[in-house]
CSV table of C-alpha atoms in Angstrom, one decimal:
chain,number,residue,atom,x,y,z
A,1,GLY,CA,-1.0,11.8,-11.8
A,2,ALA,CA,0.4,8.3,-12.4
A,3,VAL,CA,-2.2,5.6,-12.6
A,4,VAL,CA,-1.9,1.9,-11.9
A,5,SER,CA,-4.7,-0.5,-12.7
A,6,GLN,CA,-5.4,-4.0,-11.6
A,7,HIS,CA,-7.6,-6.6,-13.2
A,8,PRO,CA,-9.8,-8.2,-12.1
A,9,SER,CA,-11.0,-6.1,-9.2
A,10,ARG,CA,-12.6,-9.1,-7.5
A,11,VAL,CA,-12.6,-12.8,-8.4
A,12,ILE,CA,-14.3,-15.9,-6.9
A,13,CYS,CA,-12.9,-19.2,-7.9
A,14,LYS,CA,-13.1,-22.9,-6.9
A,15,SER,CA,-10.4,-24.5,-4.9
A,16,GLY,CA,-7.7,-26.1,-7.1
A,17,THR,CA,-8.0,-23.6,-9.9
A,18,SER,CA,-5.5,-20.9,-10.9
A,19,VAL,CA,-6.2,-17.2,-10.9
A,20,LYS,CA,-4.2,-14.6,-12.8
A,21,ILE,CA,-4.1,-10.9,-11.6
A,22,GLU,CA,-2.8,-8.2,-13.9
A,23,CYS,CA,-1.1,-5.0,-12.8
A,24,ARG,CA,-0.6,-2.3,-15.4
A,25,SER,CA,1.0,1.1,-15.3
A,26,LEU,CA,-1.1,3.3,-17.5
A,27,ASP,CA,1.0,6.4,-18.2
A,28,PHE,CA,4.5,5.5,-17.1
A,29,GLN,CA,7.1,2.8,-17.5
A,30,ALA,CA,7.6,0.6,-14.4
A,31,THR,CA,10.8,-1.3,-14.3
A,32,THR,CA,9.9,-2.4,-10.8
A,33,MET,CA,6.5,-3.6,-9.5
A,34,PHE,CA,5.7,-4.9,-6.1
A,35,TRP,CA,3.0,-7.4,-5.0
A,36,TYR,CA,1.4,-7.1,-1.6
A,37,ARG,CA,-1.1,-9.1,0.3
A,38,GLN,CA,-3.4,-7.8,2.9
A,39,PHE,CA,-5.5,-9.8,5.4
A,40,PRO,CA,-8.6,-8.2,6.9
A,41,LYS,CA,-7.7,-5.3,9.3
A,42,GLN,CA,-4.0,-5.9,8.8
A,43,SER,CA,-1.3,-3.9,7.1
A,44,LEU,CA,0.1,-4.7,3.7
A,45,MET,CA,2.7,-7.5,3.5
A,46,LEU,CA,5.2,-7.5,0.7
A,47,MET,CA,5.1,-10.8,-1.2
A,48,ALA,CA,7.6,-10.2,-4.0
A,49,THR,CA,9.4,-7.6,-6.1
A,50,SER,CA,9.0,-7.9,-9.8
A,51,ASN,CA,11.7,-6.6,-12.1
A,52,GLU,CA,11.0,-6.2,-15.8
A,53,GLY,CA,12.8,-8.9,-17.8
A,54,SER,CA,14.2,-10.8,-14.8
A,55,LYS,CA,13.0,-13.2,-12.2
A,56,ALA,CA,11.0,-11.9,-9.3
A,57,THR,CA,12.5,-11.7,-5.8
A,58,TYR,CA,10.3,-13.3,-3.2
A,59,GLU,CA,10.0,-12.5,0.4
A,60,GLN,CA,10.8,-15.1,3.0
A,61,GLY,CA,7.9,-17.5,3.5
A,62,VAL,CA,6.3,-16.8,0.1
A,63,GLU,CA,6.2,-19.8,-2.2
A,64,LYS,CA,7.4,-18.8,-5.6
A,65,ASP,CA,5.8,-21.9,-7.2
A,66,LYS,CA,2.5,-21.0,-5.6
A,67,PHE,CA,2.6,-17.3,-6.6
A,68,LEU,CA,4.0,-17.0,-10.1
A,69,ILE,CA,5.0,-13.5,-11.1
A,70,ASN,CA,5.8,-12.4,-14.6
A,71,HIS,CA,6.9,-8.9,-15.6
A,72,ALA,CA,7.2,-9.3,-19.3
A,73,SER,CA,6.9,-5.6,-20.2
A,74,LEU,CA,7.6,-2.2,-18.7
A,75,THR,CA,3.9,-1.7,-18.1
A,76,LEU,CA,2.6,-5.1,-17.1
A,77,SER,CA,3.2,-7.5,-14.2
A,78,THR,CA,1.0,-10.6,-13.5
A,79,LEU,CA,0.6,-12.6,-10.4
A,80,THR,CA,-0.8,-16.1,-10.8
A,81,VAL,CA,-2.1,-17.9,-7.8
A,82,THR,CA,-1.8,-21.5,-8.7
A,83,SER,CA,-3.9,-24.3,-7.3
A,84,ALA,CA,-5.7,-21.8,-5.1
A,85,HIS,CA,-7.0,-22.8,-1.7
A,86,PRO,CA,-9.3,-21.0,0.7
A,87,GLU,CA,-6.4,-19.8,2.7
A,88,ASP,CA,-5.2,-17.9,-0.4
A,89,SER,CA,-8.4,-15.7,-0.1
A,90,SER,CA,-7.1,-12.2,0.5
A,91,PHE,CA,-6.7,-8.7,-0.9
A,92,TYR,CA,-3.8,-8.5,-3.4
A,93,ILE,CA,-2.4,-5.1,-4.2
A,94,CYS,CA,0.3,-4.1,-6.6
A,95,SER,CA,2.4,-1.0,-6.8
A,96,ALA,CA,4.7,0.3,-9.5
A,97,ARG,CA,7.8,2.4,-9.4
A,98,ASP,CA,8.1,5.0,-12.2
A,99,ALA,CA,11.4,4.3,-14.0
A,100,GLY,CA,11.7,8.0,-14.7
A,101,GLY,CA,11.0,9.2,-11.1
A,102,PRO,CA,12.5,9.0,-7.6
A,103,ARG,CA,13.2,5.5,-6.3
A,104,GLU,CA,11.0,6.2,-3.3
A,105,THR,CA,7.9,6.9,-5.4
A,106,GLN,CA,5.4,4.1,-5.7
A,107,TYR,CA,1.9,4.2,-7.2
A,108,PHE,CA,-0.6,1.7,-5.9
A,109,GLY,CA,-3.2,-0.2,-7.8
A,110,PRO,CA,-6.8,-0.4,-6.5
A,111,GLY,CA,-6.3,-4.1,-5.4
A,112,THR,CA,-7.9,-7.4,-6.3
A,113,ARG,CA,-10.1,-9.2,-3.8
A,114,LEU,CA,-9.7,-13.0,-4.2
A,115,LEU,CA,-12.2,-15.4,-2.7
A,116,VAL,CA,-11.4,-19.1,-3.0
A,117,LEU,CA,-14.3,-21.4,-2.3
B,1,LYS,CA,15.1,-3.9,10.8
B,2,ASN,CA,13.0,-0.8,10.5
B,3,GLU,CA,10.0,-0.7,12.9
B,4,VAL,CA,7.2,1.7,12.0
B,5,GLU,CA,4.8,2.5,14.8
B,6,GLN,CA,1.5,4.4,14.3
B,7,SER,CA,-0.7,6.0,16.9
B,8,PRO,CA,-3.5,5.9,17.6
B,9,GLN,CA,-4.7,2.5,16.1
B,10,ASN,CA,-8.3,3.7,16.2
B,11,LEU,CA,-9.7,7.1,16.3
B,12,THR,CA,-13.3,8.4,16.3
B,13,ALA,CA,-13.9,12.1,15.8
B,14,GLN,CA,-16.8,14.4,15.3
B,15,GLU,CA,-17.2,16.3,12.1
B,16,GLY,CA,-15.2,19.5,12.1
B,17,GLU,CA,-12.6,18.3,14.6
B,18,PHE,CA,-8.8,18.7,14.0
B,19,ILE,CA,-7.2,15.2,13.7
B,20,THR,CA,-3.6,14.2,14.2
B,21,ILE,CA,-2.1,10.8,13.4
B,22,ASN,CA,1.4,10.0,14.4
B,23,CYS,CA,4.1,7.8,12.9
B,24,SER,CA,7.5,6.9,14.4
B,25,TYR,CA,10.2,4.8,12.8
B,26,SER,CA,13.5,3.4,14.0
B,27,VAL,CA,16.2,3.7,11.3
B,28,GLY,CA,17.2,6.2,8.7
B,29,ILE,CA,14.9,6.5,5.7
B,30,SER,CA,14.9,8.1,2.3
B,31,ALA,CA,11.3,9.1,2.4
B,32,LEU,CA,8.0,8.7,4.3
B,33,HIS,CA,4.6,8.1,2.7
B,34,TRP,CA,1.2,8.7,4.0
B,35,LEU,CA,-1.4,6.5,2.4
B,36,GLN,CA,-5.2,6.4,2.6
B,37,GLN,CA,-7.2,3.2,2.3
B,38,HIS,CA,-11.0,3.4,2.0
B,39,PRO,CA,-13.3,0.5,2.9
B,40,GLY,CA,-13.3,-1.3,-0.5
B,41,GLY,CA,-9.6,-1.5,-0.3
B,42,GLY,CA,-8.1,0.9,-2.9
B,43,ILE,CA,-5.0,2.8,-1.7
B,44,VAL,CA,-4.3,6.4,-2.5
B,45,SER,CA,-0.9,8.0,-1.9
B,46,LEU,CA,-1.5,11.2,0.0
B,47,PHE,CA,2.0,12.5,0.6
B,48,MET,CA,5.6,11.5,0.1
B,49,LEU,CA,8.0,13.5,2.4
B,50,SER,CA,11.7,13.6,3.0
B,51,SER,CA,11.8,16.8,5.0
B,52,GLY,CA,9.7,19.6,6.3
B,53,LYS,CA,6.0,19.9,5.7
B,54,LYS,CA,3.5,19.4,2.9
B,55,LYS,CA,-0.1,20.6,2.5
B,56,HIS,CA,-2.8,19.5,0.2
B,57,GLY,CA,-6.3,20.8,0.8
B,58,ARG,CA,-7.3,20.0,4.4
B,59,LEU,CA,-4.4,17.6,4.8
B,60,ILE,CA,-1.0,18.5,6.3
B,61,ALA,CA,2.0,16.2,6.7
B,62,THR,CA,5.1,17.0,8.7
B,63,ILE,CA,8.3,15.1,9.3
B,64,ASN,CA,11.1,15.5,11.8
B,65,ILE,CA,14.1,13.5,10.5
B,66,GLN,CA,16.2,14.0,13.6
B,67,GLU,CA,13.4,12.6,15.8
B,68,LYS,CA,12.3,10.0,13.3
B,69,HIS,CA,8.7,11.1,13.5
B,70,SER,CA,5.9,12.2,11.2
B,71,SER,CA,2.4,13.5,11.7
B,72,LEU,CA,-0.6,13.7,9.5
B,73,HIS,CA,-3.1,16.3,10.3
B,74,ILE,CA,-6.7,16.7,9.0
B,75,THR,CA,-8.3,20.0,9.5
B,76,ALA,CA,-12.1,20.4,9.5
B,77,SER,CA,-12.6,16.7,9.4
B,78,HIS,CA,-15.5,15.3,7.4
B,79,PRO,CA,-17.2,11.9,7.4
B,80,ARG,CA,-15.7,11.2,3.9
B,81,ASP,CA,-12.3,11.3,5.6
B,82,SER,CA,-13.2,8.0,7.3
B,83,ALA,CA,-10.6,5.5,6.2
B,84,VAL,CA,-7.5,3.7,7.3
B,85,TYR,CA,-4.4,5.9,7.2
B,86,ILE,CA,-1.1,4.1,6.7
B,87,CYS,CA,2.4,5.4,7.2
B,88,ALA,CA,5.1,3.7,5.2
B,89,VAL,CA,8.8,4.4,5.1
B,90,SER,CA,11.2,4.0,2.2
B,91,VAL,CA,14.7,2.7,2.3
B,92,GLY,CA,15.6,2.8,-1.4
B,93,ASN,CA,12.6,1.4,-3.2
B,94,MET,CA,11.5,-0.9,-0.4
B,95,LEU,CA,8.6,0.1,1.9
B,96,THR,CA,7.9,-0.8,5.5
B,97,PHE,CA,4.4,-0.2,6.6
B,98,GLY,CA,2.9,0.9,9.9
B,99,GLY,CA,-0.1,-0.9,11.2
B,100,GLY,CA,-2.5,1.8,10.1
B,101,THR,CA,-4.9,4.1,11.9
B,102,ARG,CA,-8.6,3.5,11.5
B,103,LEU,CA,-10.4,6.8,11.5
B,104,MET,CA,-14.1,7.3,11.8
B,105,VAL,CA,-15.5,10.8,11.5
B,106,LYS,CA,-19.1,11.0,12.7
B,107,PRO,CA,-21.5,13.7,11.4
């Protein structure tokens, strides 16, 4: 089956630093990738939709200058949390839509746990 | 706006029991997903349904489009089935998630 990887799986950083999270589709091309955030015991919250070769579309309330998204290739999207603060600590999950498959099909990455000290 | 409601929110079962988790949604959808999230966080897609019924091993998912309702059944439950089960509905390529059902299966 289709596989999506995320790197790193967990990261601890100091307040004020920037952290980059990678999301890769390993065996399919993903024209669209999605970034979600999940707080403990809560459901996933869509942050932004990343389209290859164009600007990401951010959900209301998500700061685009804070969460920089780059989707430079058909297999890679990156989320950079800039000037991270403790309240950015969360579980970040990406998913990818197979360009060759049904629009409804999304494959999820394993997630990245971010802790900002 | 599509509302997705799951029930129950929490469920504790004994090993071997038959388990049902329900999902209701409010608007027309193109597909419904059942996802499994283990402690640790990784999400696995169990089923994607647009009609009828699907079966994979001990898992069965059904959907009734007219009633806007889906169920996930686990037969002969096992402690390794303990996880959060999430229902999500697709309108195009956008997903709306339910709140999840936290399942614990005791040996």
